[in-house]
Amino acid sequence: VECYVATPEGDYPKNKVILFLPDVFGIPLPNNPLLVDDFAKNGFKTILPDYLNGDPVPAAELEAGTFDIQKWFASHGQDATRPVLDKVIAALKDTGVTDFGATGYCFGGRYVFDLAFDNAIKVGVASHPSLLKFPDDFEKYVATSKTPLLINSCTTDSMFPKEIHEKTDVIFAKFEPGYRREYFDGCTHGFAVRGDLSDPKVKAGKEGAFVAAVEWFLKYL
């Protein structure tokens, strides 16, 4: 499995790894590897696996409206993508890794939930998650998982809309492992990875979501 790997300089806990689960643009989107590097600078070996099987969505074509995203989703379901993640986790376990954190963005947020359902990760962060069913997936998380969860949410997001933010907080109100939801005003879906950094609110959101994730990992991983 192709992976982009960032290792901290100096000493770091060899039994801990953060899995960086990207949006549909995968490794080729420059911002994704840059964020992986930033996590490593904060003391965690971080791995971005190509769970899109060498077939990411081309950002330029999607923005131009010439790419059929629904057709892409049909061939990148759980059956095609989850086994890749399981393979990466198994290989890392063979090298002595015992504790996994996961940070997922958009499409990757779905997989943070799935790995947490199986308690395959110790800590989870989901930024503007997509493909989640409300309230089913959120109730399942509380019922089945022991993974502390941070959600980075924002103002405009059809995938994790403002209407369900507080309802999500209610579902997680008594979730003992740990739950927090950060809210970034003036930001839109995708802000934690790619946004217009000339907009002070978007810049604050991207940086704030990253800092919140690092603090979450430092606390629980």
Tab-separated table of C-alpha atoms in Angstrom:
chain	number	residue	atom	x	y	z
A	1	VAL	CA	0.000	0.000	0.000
A	2	GLU	CA	1.456	3.351	-0.995
A	3	CYS	CA	1.755	5.668	2.013
A	4	TYR	CA	3.094	9.127	2.698
A	5	VAL	CA	5.007	8.896	5.988
A	6	ALA	CA	6.294	11.688	8.217
A	7	THR	CA	8.543	10.851	11.169
A	8	PRO	CA	9.326	13.324	13.962
A	9	GLU	CA	12.866	14.557	14.365
A	10	GLY	CA	14.442	13.405	17.610
A	11	ASP	CA	12.869	10.965	20.028
A	12	TYR	CA	9.203	10.014	19.788
A	13	PRO	CA	6.991	7.165	21.045
A	14	LYS	CA	7.596	4.286	18.604
A	15	ASN	CA	4.419	2.475	19.673
A	16	LYS	CA	2.137	5.330	18.564
A	17	VAL	CA	0.999	6.334	15.089
A	18	ILE	CA	-1.519	8.813	13.726
A	19	LEU	CA	-3.399	7.639	10.634
A	20	PHE	CA	-4.177	10.637	8.426
A	21	LEU	CA	-7.324	9.739	6.478
A	22	PRO	CA	-7.698	12.288	3.700
A	23	ASP	CA	-10.557	13.626	1.682
A	24	VAL	CA	-11.297	12.232	-1.787
A	25	PHE	CA	-8.242	14.036	-3.227
A	26	GLY	CA	-5.825	11.748	-1.368
A	27	ILE	CA	-2.045	12.025	-1.441
A	28	PRO	CA	-1.795	14.217	-4.604
A	29	LEU	CA	-3.483	17.229	-2.941
A	30	PRO	CA	-0.424	19.123	-1.622
A	31	ASN	CA	-2.163	20.260	1.562
A	32	ASN	CA	-2.599	16.675	2.750
A	33	PRO	CA	1.120	15.726	2.963
A	34	LEU	CA	1.865	19.181	4.409
A	35	LEU	CA	-0.573	18.534	7.265
A	36	VAL	CA	1.002	15.100	7.805
A	37	ASP	CA	4.372	16.839	8.170
A	38	ASP	CA	2.853	19.248	10.696
A	39	PHE	CA	1.545	16.407	12.867
A	40	ALA	CA	5.009	14.819	12.817
A	41	LYS	CA	6.517	18.148	13.932
A	42	ASN	CA	4.313	17.811	17.005
A	43	GLY	CA	5.873	14.492	17.985
A	44	PHE	CA	3.789	11.808	16.300
A	45	LYS	CA	4.774	9.490	13.474
A	46	THR	CA	1.996	10.127	10.972
A	47	ILE	CA	0.961	8.017	8.008
A	48	LEU	CA	-1.282	8.943	5.093
A	49	PRO	CA	-2.316	5.653	3.450
A	50	ASP	CA	-3.564	5.571	-0.122
A	51	TYR	CA	-6.872	3.955	0.732
A	52	LEU	CA	-8.260	5.321	-2.538
A	53	ASN	CA	-6.316	2.597	-4.384
A	54	GLY	CA	-4.334	4.945	-6.602
A	55	ASP	CA	-7.515	6.585	-7.869
A	56	PRO	CA	-8.096	9.916	-6.086
A	57	VAL	CA	-10.525	12.548	-7.335
A	58	PRO	CA	-8.709	15.137	-9.507
A	59	ALA	CA	-9.420	18.424	-7.703
A	60	ALA	CA	-9.231	20.591	-10.838
A	61	GLU	CA	-11.727	18.432	-12.757
A	62	LEU	CA	-14.133	18.337	-9.816
A	63	GLU	CA	-14.023	22.109	-9.464
A	64	ALA	CA	-14.515	22.514	-13.227
A	65	GLY	CA	-17.617	20.305	-13.029
A	66	THR	CA	-16.234	17.728	-15.470
A	67	PHE	CA	-15.820	14.879	-12.993
A	68	ASP	CA	-18.538	12.344	-12.128
A	69	ILE	CA	-18.171	12.124	-8.361
A	70	GLN	CA	-21.132	9.766	-7.913
A	71	LYS	CA	-19.579	7.234	-10.259
A	72	TRP	CA	-16.335	7.566	-8.271
A	73	PHE	CA	-18.114	6.967	-4.962
A	74	ALA	CA	-19.677	3.800	-6.381
A	75	SER	CA	-16.239	2.250	-6.914
A	76	HIS	CA	-14.730	3.553	-3.659
A	77	GLY	CA	-17.131	2.098	-1.117
A	78	GLN	CA	-16.235	0.397	2.147
A	79	ASP	CA	-15.573	-2.886	0.334
A	80	ALA	CA	-12.772	-1.297	-1.717
A	81	THR	CA	-11.265	1.075	0.813
A	82	ARG	CA	-11.550	-0.362	4.316
A	83	PRO	CA	-9.452	-3.518	3.627
A	84	VAL	CA	-6.540	-1.232	2.681
A	85	LEU	CA	-6.712	0.505	6.061
A	86	ASP	CA	-6.903	-2.823	7.888
A	87	LYS	CA	-3.847	-3.998	5.962
A	88	VAL	CA	-1.862	-0.875	6.931
A	89	ILE	CA	-2.874	-1.223	10.589
A	90	ALA	CA	-1.884	-4.917	10.624
A	91	ALA	CA	1.501	-4.134	9.045
A	92	LEU	CA	2.165	-1.381	11.592
A	93	LYS	CA	1.244	-3.706	14.452
A	94	ASP	CA	3.890	-6.110	13.165
A	95	THR	CA	6.454	-3.325	13.664
A	96	GLY	CA	5.451	-2.819	17.302
A	97	VAL	CA	2.817	-0.091	17.001
A	98	THR	CA	0.139	-0.597	19.669
A	99	ASP	CA	-1.704	2.736	19.813
A	100	PHE	CA	-3.389	4.318	16.814
A	101	GLY	CA	-4.952	7.725	16.487
A	102	ALA	CA	-6.880	8.762	13.391
A	103	THR	CA	-7.636	12.179	11.954
A	104	GLY	CA	-10.130	12.150	9.096
A	105	TYR	CA	-11.251	14.898	6.761
A	106	CYS	CA	-14.540	14.851	4.811
A	107	PHE	CA	-14.515	11.319	3.262
A	108	GLY	CA	-11.900	10.316	5.876
A	109	GLY	CA	-14.187	11.350	8.737
A	110	ARG	CA	-16.443	8.421	7.863
A	111	TYR	CA	-13.522	6.043	8.423
A	112	VAL	CA	-12.670	7.538	11.807
A	113	PHE	CA	-16.164	6.477	12.872
A	114	ASP	CA	-15.803	3.013	11.327
A	115	LEU	CA	-12.430	2.359	12.975
A	116	ALA	CA	-13.834	3.642	16.278
A	117	PHE	CA	-16.849	1.307	15.982
A	118	ASP	CA	-14.347	-1.570	15.966
A	119	ASN	CA	-12.224	0.098	18.653
A	120	ALA	CA	-9.294	-0.202	16.240
A	121	ILE	CA	-8.123	3.300	17.194
A	122	LYS	CA	-7.430	4.830	20.586
A	123	VAL	CA	-8.295	8.423	19.617
A	124	GLY	CA	-10.390	9.941	16.840
A	125	VAL	CA	-10.630	13.365	15.196
A	126	ALA	CA	-13.186	14.063	12.466
A	127	SER	CA	-13.063	17.385	10.614
A	128	HIS	CA	-16.140	18.300	8.553
A	129	PRO	CA	-16.988	14.565	8.244
A	130	SER	CA	-19.076	13.324	5.327
A	131	LEU	CA	-21.086	10.183	4.460
A	132	LEU	CA	-22.346	9.881	8.053
A	133	LYS	CA	-25.969	9.078	8.788
A	134	PHE	CA	-27.624	11.140	11.521
A	135	PRO	CA	-28.518	10.112	14.169
A	136	ASP	CA	-27.701	6.428	13.477
A	137	ASP	CA	-23.905	6.602	13.186
A	138	PHE	CA	-23.601	8.974	16.132
A	139	GLU	CA	-25.757	6.799	18.381
A	140	LYS	CA	-23.801	3.722	17.277
A	141	TYR	CA	-20.557	5.489	18.173
A	142	VAL	CA	-21.736	6.157	21.718
A	143	ALA	CA	-23.091	2.618	22.076
A	144	THR	CA	-20.105	0.698	20.701
A	145	SER	CA	-16.939	2.780	20.891
A	146	LYS	CA	-14.467	3.596	23.636
A	147	THR	CA	-12.594	6.080	21.412
A	148	PRO	CA	-12.485	9.747	22.542
A	149	LEU	CA	-13.838	11.878	19.695
A	150	LEU	CA	-13.158	15.444	18.595
A	151	ILE	CA	-15.300	16.904	15.810
A	152	ASN	CA	-14.200	20.083	14.017
A	153	SER	CA	-17.363	21.687	12.676
A	154	CYS	CA	-18.140	24.881	10.780
A	155	THR	CA	-20.874	27.263	9.635
A	156	THR	CA	-21.585	26.016	6.100
A	157	ASP	CA	-21.427	22.265	5.634
A	158	SER	CA	-24.114	20.195	3.915
A	159	MET	CA	-22.399	16.985	5.116
A	160	PHE	CA	-22.384	17.945	8.813
A	161	PRO	CA	-24.904	20.800	8.879
A	162	LYS	CA	-25.349	23.315	11.656
A	163	GLU	CA	-28.833	21.930	12.426
A	164	ILE	CA	-27.354	18.740	13.855
A	165	HIS	CA	-24.409	20.224	15.764
A	166	GLU	CA	-26.190	20.630	19.084
A	167	LYS	CA	-28.139	17.399	18.575
A	168	THR	CA	-24.784	15.619	18.196
A	169	ASP	CA	-23.597	17.230	21.437
A	170	VAL	CA	-26.710	15.876	23.181
A	171	ILE	CA	-26.057	12.333	21.896
A	172	PHE	CA	-22.470	12.497	23.213
A	173	ALA	CA	-23.374	14.277	26.478
A	174	LYS	CA	-22.712	11.222	28.635
A	175	PHE	CA	-19.960	9.666	26.490
A	176	GLU	CA	-17.390	8.812	29.127
A	177	PRO	CA	-14.256	8.218	26.974
A	178	GLY	CA	-14.298	11.901	25.957
A	179	TYR	CA	-16.029	14.160	23.436
A	180	ARG	CA	-15.531	17.683	22.190
A	181	ARG	CA	-16.836	19.650	19.256
A	182	GLU	CA	-15.053	22.722	18.018
A	183	TYR	CA	-16.972	25.226	15.897
A	184	PHE	CA	-15.296	27.545	13.413
A	185	ASP	CA	-17.442	30.490	12.400
A	186	GLY	CA	-17.425	31.679	8.805
A	187	CYS	CA	-15.864	28.459	7.504
A	188	THR	CA	-17.202	26.020	4.927
A	189	HIS	CA	-16.873	22.266	4.348
A	190	GLY	CA	-13.240	21.376	3.690
A	191	PHE	CA	-11.819	24.289	5.700
A	192	ALA	CA	-9.421	22.176	7.807
A	193	VAL	CA	-7.521	21.080	4.676
A	194	ARG	CA	-8.143	23.538	1.896
A	195	GLY	CA	-9.614	26.979	2.165
A	196	ASP	CA	-8.947	30.555	1.183
A	197	LEU	CA	-6.254	31.512	3.685
A	198	SER	CA	-6.555	35.166	2.685
A	199	ASP	CA	-9.880	35.081	4.578
A	200	PRO	CA	-8.968	35.597	8.254
A	201	LYS	CA	-11.860	33.408	9.449
A	202	VAL	CA	-10.842	30.517	7.198
A	203	LYS	CA	-7.197	30.868	8.210
A	204	ALA	CA	-8.206	30.859	11.884
A	205	GLY	CA	-10.399	27.809	11.250
A	206	LYS	CA	-7.693	25.782	9.498
A	207	GLU	CA	-5.116	26.610	12.169
A	208	GLY	CA	-7.621	26.153	14.998
A	209	ALA	CA	-8.758	22.744	13.757
A	210	PHE	CA	-5.137	21.590	13.562
A	211	VAL	CA	-4.259	22.832	17.055
A	212	ALA	CA	-7.409	21.221	18.481
A	213	ALA	CA	-6.462	17.896	16.847
A	214	VAL	CA	-2.883	18.013	18.177
A	215	GLU	CA	-4.129	18.803	21.686
A	216	TRP	CA	-6.618	15.920	21.465
A	217	PHE	CA	-3.870	13.483	20.472
A	218	LEU	CA	-1.521	14.758	23.171
A	219	LYS	CA	-4.258	14.234	25.734
A	220	TYR	CA	-5.514	10.797	24.716
A	221	LEU	CA	-2.939	9.000	22.542
